Short mmCIF file of C-alpha atoms and ligand atoms in Angstrom, two decimals:
data_model
loop_
_atom_site.label_atom_id
_atom_site.label_comp_id
_atom_site.label_asym_id
_atom_site.label_seq_id
_atom_site.Cartn_x
_atom_site.Cartn_y
_atom_site.Cartn_z
CA UNK A 1 12.26 58.93 82.87
CA UNK A 2 13.35 62.43 85.10
CA UNK A 3 11.93 62.50 88.70
CA UNK A 4 12.24 65.83 89.31
CA UNK A 5 10.77 65.77 93.03
CA UNK A 6 10.82 63.46 96.60
CA UNK A 7 6.93 63.13 95.88
CA UNK A 8 7.13 61.73 92.39
CA UNK A 9 9.68 59.26 93.25
CA UNK A 10 8.08 58.39 96.46
CA UNK A 11 5.40 57.39 93.85
CA UNK A 12 8.00 55.60 91.51
CA UNK A 13 9.26 53.24 94.57
CA UNK A 14 5.78 51.95 95.14
CA UNK A 15 7.12 48.21 93.48
CA UNK A 16 10.56 48.70 92.38
CA UNK A 17 11.49 45.47 90.44
CA UNK A 18 15.05 44.50 90.77
CA UNK A 19 16.87 41.82 88.57
CA UNK A 20 20.51 41.00 86.44
CA UNK A 21 21.02 37.68 84.72
CA UNK A 22 21.70 35.38 87.26
CA UNK A 23 18.15 36.26 88.83
CA UNK A 24 16.37 34.55 86.00
CA UNK A 25 16.40 31.55 83.85
CA UNK A 26 14.25 33.35 80.85
CA UNK A 27 15.88 36.46 78.64
CA UNK A 28 15.34 39.42 81.20
CA UNK A 29 13.92 41.59 78.77
CA UNK A 30 10.94 39.37 78.42
CA UNK A 31 10.76 38.84 82.59
CA UNK A 32 10.89 43.10 82.73
CA UNK A 33 8.19 43.61 79.80
CA UNK A 34 5.92 41.36 81.74
CA UNK A 35 6.72 42.84 85.40
CA UNK A 36 6.13 45.98 84.37
CA UNK A 37 2.87 45.09 81.90
CA UNK A 38 2.02 43.49 85.70
CA UNK A 39 2.81 46.82 87.30
CA UNK A 40 6.05 47.78 88.07
CA UNK A 41 7.10 51.11 88.97
CA UNK A 42 10.76 51.15 89.23
CA UNK A 43 13.37 49.09 87.90
CA UNK A 44 16.71 48.85 88.92
CA UNK A 45 19.76 46.41 86.99
CA UNK A 46 21.93 44.95 89.44
CA UNK A 47 24.49 42.46 87.83
CA UNK A 48 26.15 40.99 90.36
CA UNK A 49 27.23 37.61 91.43
CA UNK A 50 29.47 34.83 90.36
CA UNK A 51 29.19 34.57 86.44
CA UNK A 52 27.49 38.00 86.21
CA UNK A 53 28.07 39.37 82.93
CA UNK A 54 30.55 42.43 82.50
CA UNK A 55 31.98 44.24 80.07
CA UNK A 56 30.20 44.59 76.81
CA UNK A 57 27.64 42.04 77.63
CA UNK A 58 26.81 44.15 80.63
CA UNK A 59 26.90 47.17 78.44
CA UNK A 60 24.24 45.74 76.34
CA UNK A 61 21.94 43.85 78.72
CA UNK A 62 21.77 47.64 80.44
CA UNK A 63 21.13 49.05 77.29
CA UNK A 64 18.31 46.48 76.21
CA UNK A 65 16.91 47.00 79.76
CA UNK A 66 16.78 50.37 79.65
CA UNK A 67 14.66 50.55 76.35
CA UNK A 68 11.89 48.76 77.56
CA UNK A 69 11.93 50.83 80.83
CA UNK A 70 12.17 54.44 78.50
CA UNK A 71 8.68 52.95 76.51
CA UNK A 72 7.14 52.77 79.76
CA UNK A 73 8.44 55.64 81.37
CA UNK A 74 9.53 53.95 84.33
CA UNK A 75 12.81 54.94 86.18
CA UNK A 76 15.72 53.14 85.02
CA UNK A 77 18.45 52.68 88.07
CA UNK A 78 21.69 50.86 88.03
CA UNK A 79 23.44 49.28 91.00
CA UNK A 80 26.97 49.97 91.86
CA UNK A 81 28.36 50.46 88.44
CA UNK A 82 28.54 54.76 88.13
CA UNK A 83 30.48 54.74 84.98
CA UNK A 84 27.86 52.50 83.51
CA UNK A 85 25.10 54.53 84.19
CA UNK A 86 26.77 58.25 83.16
CA UNK A 87 27.33 55.72 79.84
CA UNK A 88 23.91 54.60 79.20
CA UNK A 89 22.15 58.11 80.74
CA UNK A 90 20.21 55.69 83.11
CA UNK A 91 17.59 57.60 85.58
CA UNK A 92 20.24 57.25 88.77
CA UNK A 93 21.90 54.87 90.73
CA UNK A 94 21.77 52.59 93.96
CA UNK A 95 24.58 52.23 96.38
CA UNK A 96 25.65 50.45 99.13
CA UNK A 97 27.16 51.27 102.69
CA UNK A 98 30.33 49.55 100.81
CA UNK A 99 30.77 51.59 97.81
CA UNK A 100 31.96 54.96 96.67
CA UNK A 101 31.38 57.60 99.52
CA UNK A 102 27.21 59.36 98.78
CA UNK A 103 28.97 62.66 98.39
CA UNK A 104 31.24 61.43 95.79
CA UNK A 105 29.06 59.40 93.84
CA UNK A 106 26.56 62.97 93.70
CA UNK A 107 29.33 64.56 92.77
CA UNK A 108 29.30 62.70 89.68
CA UNK A 109 25.99 62.11 88.46
CA UNK A 110 24.24 65.15 89.55
CA UNK A 111 20.90 65.25 89.59
CA UNK A 112 19.66 61.85 88.92
CA UNK A 113 18.43 59.80 91.53
CA UNK A 114 20.60 58.65 94.42
CA UNK A 115 19.71 55.42 96.22
CA UNK A 116 21.41 54.44 99.28
CA UNK A 117 21.51 51.14 101.20
CA UNK A 118 20.73 51.72 105.15
CA UNK A 119 20.96 49.62 107.60
CA UNK A 120 20.59 51.84 110.65
CA UNK A 121 19.81 55.54 111.56
CA UNK A 122 23.17 56.29 111.82
CA UNK A 123 23.95 54.93 108.31
CA UNK A 124 20.79 56.99 107.22
CA UNK A 125 22.08 60.59 108.81
CA UNK A 126 25.28 60.67 106.76
CA UNK A 127 23.61 59.21 104.06
CA UNK A 128 20.46 62.04 104.34
CA UNK A 129 23.64 64.64 104.71
CA UNK A 130 25.55 63.71 101.72
CA UNK A 131 22.36 64.12 99.14
CA UNK A 132 20.57 60.58 99.08
CA UNK A 133 17.18 60.56 97.30
CA UNK A 134 15.78 57.63 98.87
CA UNK A 135 16.82 54.67 101.20
CA UNK A 136 16.65 50.88 100.59
CA UNK A 137 16.40 49.16 104.29
CA UNK A 138 16.64 45.67 105.04
CA UNK A 139 16.97 42.61 104.62
CA UNK A 140 13.52 42.83 106.35
CA UNK A 141 12.85 38.81 106.05
CA UNK A 142 15.40 36.62 105.19
CA UNK A 143 16.25 36.67 101.79
CA UNK A 144 17.98 34.26 98.73
CA UNK A 145 19.63 36.68 96.42
CA UNK A 146 21.81 38.39 98.16
CA UNK A 147 24.84 35.74 99.70
CA UNK A 148 26.32 39.36 101.77
CA UNK A 149 22.90 40.02 103.10
CA UNK A 150 23.22 42.03 106.45
CA UNK A 151 21.39 40.57 109.54
CA UNK A 152 17.48 40.18 109.25
CA UNK A 153 15.68 43.01 110.79
CA UNK A 154 11.84 42.98 110.06
CA UNK A 155 9.74 45.85 110.29
CA UNK A 156 11.18 47.60 113.07
CA UNK A 157 13.80 49.58 110.96
CA UNK A 158 11.37 51.06 109.17
CA UNK A 159 9.03 51.75 111.90
CA UNK A 160 12.34 53.39 113.89
CA UNK A 161 13.40 55.59 111.30
CA UNK A 162 10.01 57.49 110.72
CA UNK A 163 10.11 57.61 114.88
CA UNK A 164 13.23 59.34 114.30
CA UNK A 165 11.52 61.74 111.84
CA UNK A 166 13.66 60.64 108.97
CA UNK A 167 10.41 61.41 105.72
CA UNK A 168 13.29 60.80 103.05
CA UNK A 169 11.60 57.79 100.05
CA UNK A 170 12.32 54.54 101.88
CA UNK A 171 12.00 51.16 99.71
CA UNK A 172 11.86 47.78 102.18
CA UNK A 173 14.11 45.09 101.17
CA UNK A 174 14.70 41.77 101.43
CA UNK A 175 12.55 38.73 101.32
CA UNK A 176 9.46 40.77 100.14
CA UNK A 177 6.30 38.65 99.01
CA UNK A 178 2.77 39.58 98.22
CA UNK A 179 2.22 38.13 101.99
CA UNK A 180 4.11 40.04 103.45
CA UNK A 181 4.43 43.64 101.54
CA UNK A 182 1.35 44.79 103.27
CA UNK A 183 3.46 44.79 106.56
CA UNK A 184 6.42 47.17 105.13
CA UNK A 185 4.29 49.73 103.48
CA UNK A 186 1.79 49.57 107.00
CA UNK A 187 5.20 49.88 108.72
CA UNK A 188 6.00 53.31 106.80
CA UNK A 189 7.85 52.22 103.78
CA UNK A 190 6.49 54.07 100.32
CA UNK A 191 7.31 51.41 98.69
CA UNK A 192 8.78 47.59 98.03
CA UNK A 193 11.36 46.28 96.17
CA UNK A 194 11.90 42.69 95.18
CA UNK A 195 14.12 40.49 93.29
CA UNK A 196 13.20 36.46 92.78
CA UNK A 197 9.19 37.22 94.30
CA UNK A 198 9.13 38.54 90.64
CA UNK A 199 12.09 37.06 88.54
CA UNK A 200 11.99 33.52 89.90
CA UNK A 201 8.01 33.24 89.10
CA UNK A 202 7.20 31.64 85.39
CA UNK A 203 4.39 34.53 85.79
CA UNK A 204 5.70 38.02 85.98
CA UNK A 205 2.90 39.81 85.21
CA UNK A 206 0.76 38.16 87.69
CA UNK A 207 2.93 38.44 90.06
CA UNK A 208 3.64 41.81 89.82
CA UNK A 209 -0.32 42.10 89.71
CA UNK A 210 -0.13 40.32 93.27
CA UNK A 211 2.35 42.49 94.91
CA UNK A 212 1.05 45.56 93.89
CA UNK A 213 -2.51 44.29 94.97
CA UNK A 214 -0.39 43.15 98.56
CA UNK A 215 0.50 47.17 98.90
CA UNK A 216 -2.51 48.95 97.90
CA UNK A 217 -5.31 46.47 99.52
CA UNK A 218 -3.24 45.58 103.12
C1 IFP B 301 21.44 46.47 98.09
C2 IFP B 301 20.15 46.82 98.36
C3 IFP B 301 19.50 47.24 99.23
N1 IFP B 301 18.11 47.89 97.95
C4 IFP B 301 18.25 48.60 96.92
C5 IFP B 301 16.75 49.10 96.58
F1 IFP B 301 15.80 48.54 96.58
F2 IFP B 301 16.80 49.42 95.43
F3 IFP B 301 16.76 50.06 97.29
N2 IFP B 301 19.02 47.68 96.20
C6 IFP B 301 19.69 46.56 96.66
N3 IFP B 301 20.72 46.74 95.52
#
């Protein structure tokens, strides 16, 4: 689904589900289908970690999940793997600070959505200048989903970026649940992104719905 401007992207980032085959014991396609039914507004395919799929298997799973997103008109974002994103014409990519420089990725992907992980205003300044469309900021709370996560920052980092005048769409990430999702929005984020709060729940649809409630009535 094509996003044309910051505000449409802002809305799409409300409940941003991230998953790869290692994040669930069930079939990823079933989990994603149920999560979208529960109100997920954006999806990131993040196939990473020891034992994650590679090559043909990774490509096939990406296409399967992309099809589910296309049917539901949910943006399909690929984490790190720019070549895969281009090969399947994903809606966008998300990159970290250790990946390819933002400006080079922007050259490769043209007008697709470009998300960048940022941890401080220095990284935010350069990310913005080099063409990021949104920031992933965190880890806000302790996370089990990323073994090399940076230091836990709390919502302060979101408040800081907003007080320094960053108006770019921001999603908080890291240990976010239905219990703390509202605080992340209150701090100035446009949305929350989650992995295990949905992918490890027996009922992804209900988990997504509860997360949605937590960011609308907080
Ligand atoms: C490390 C990450 C940080 N933020 C995000 C997102 F939520 F999409 F912004 N995705 C990641 N993979």
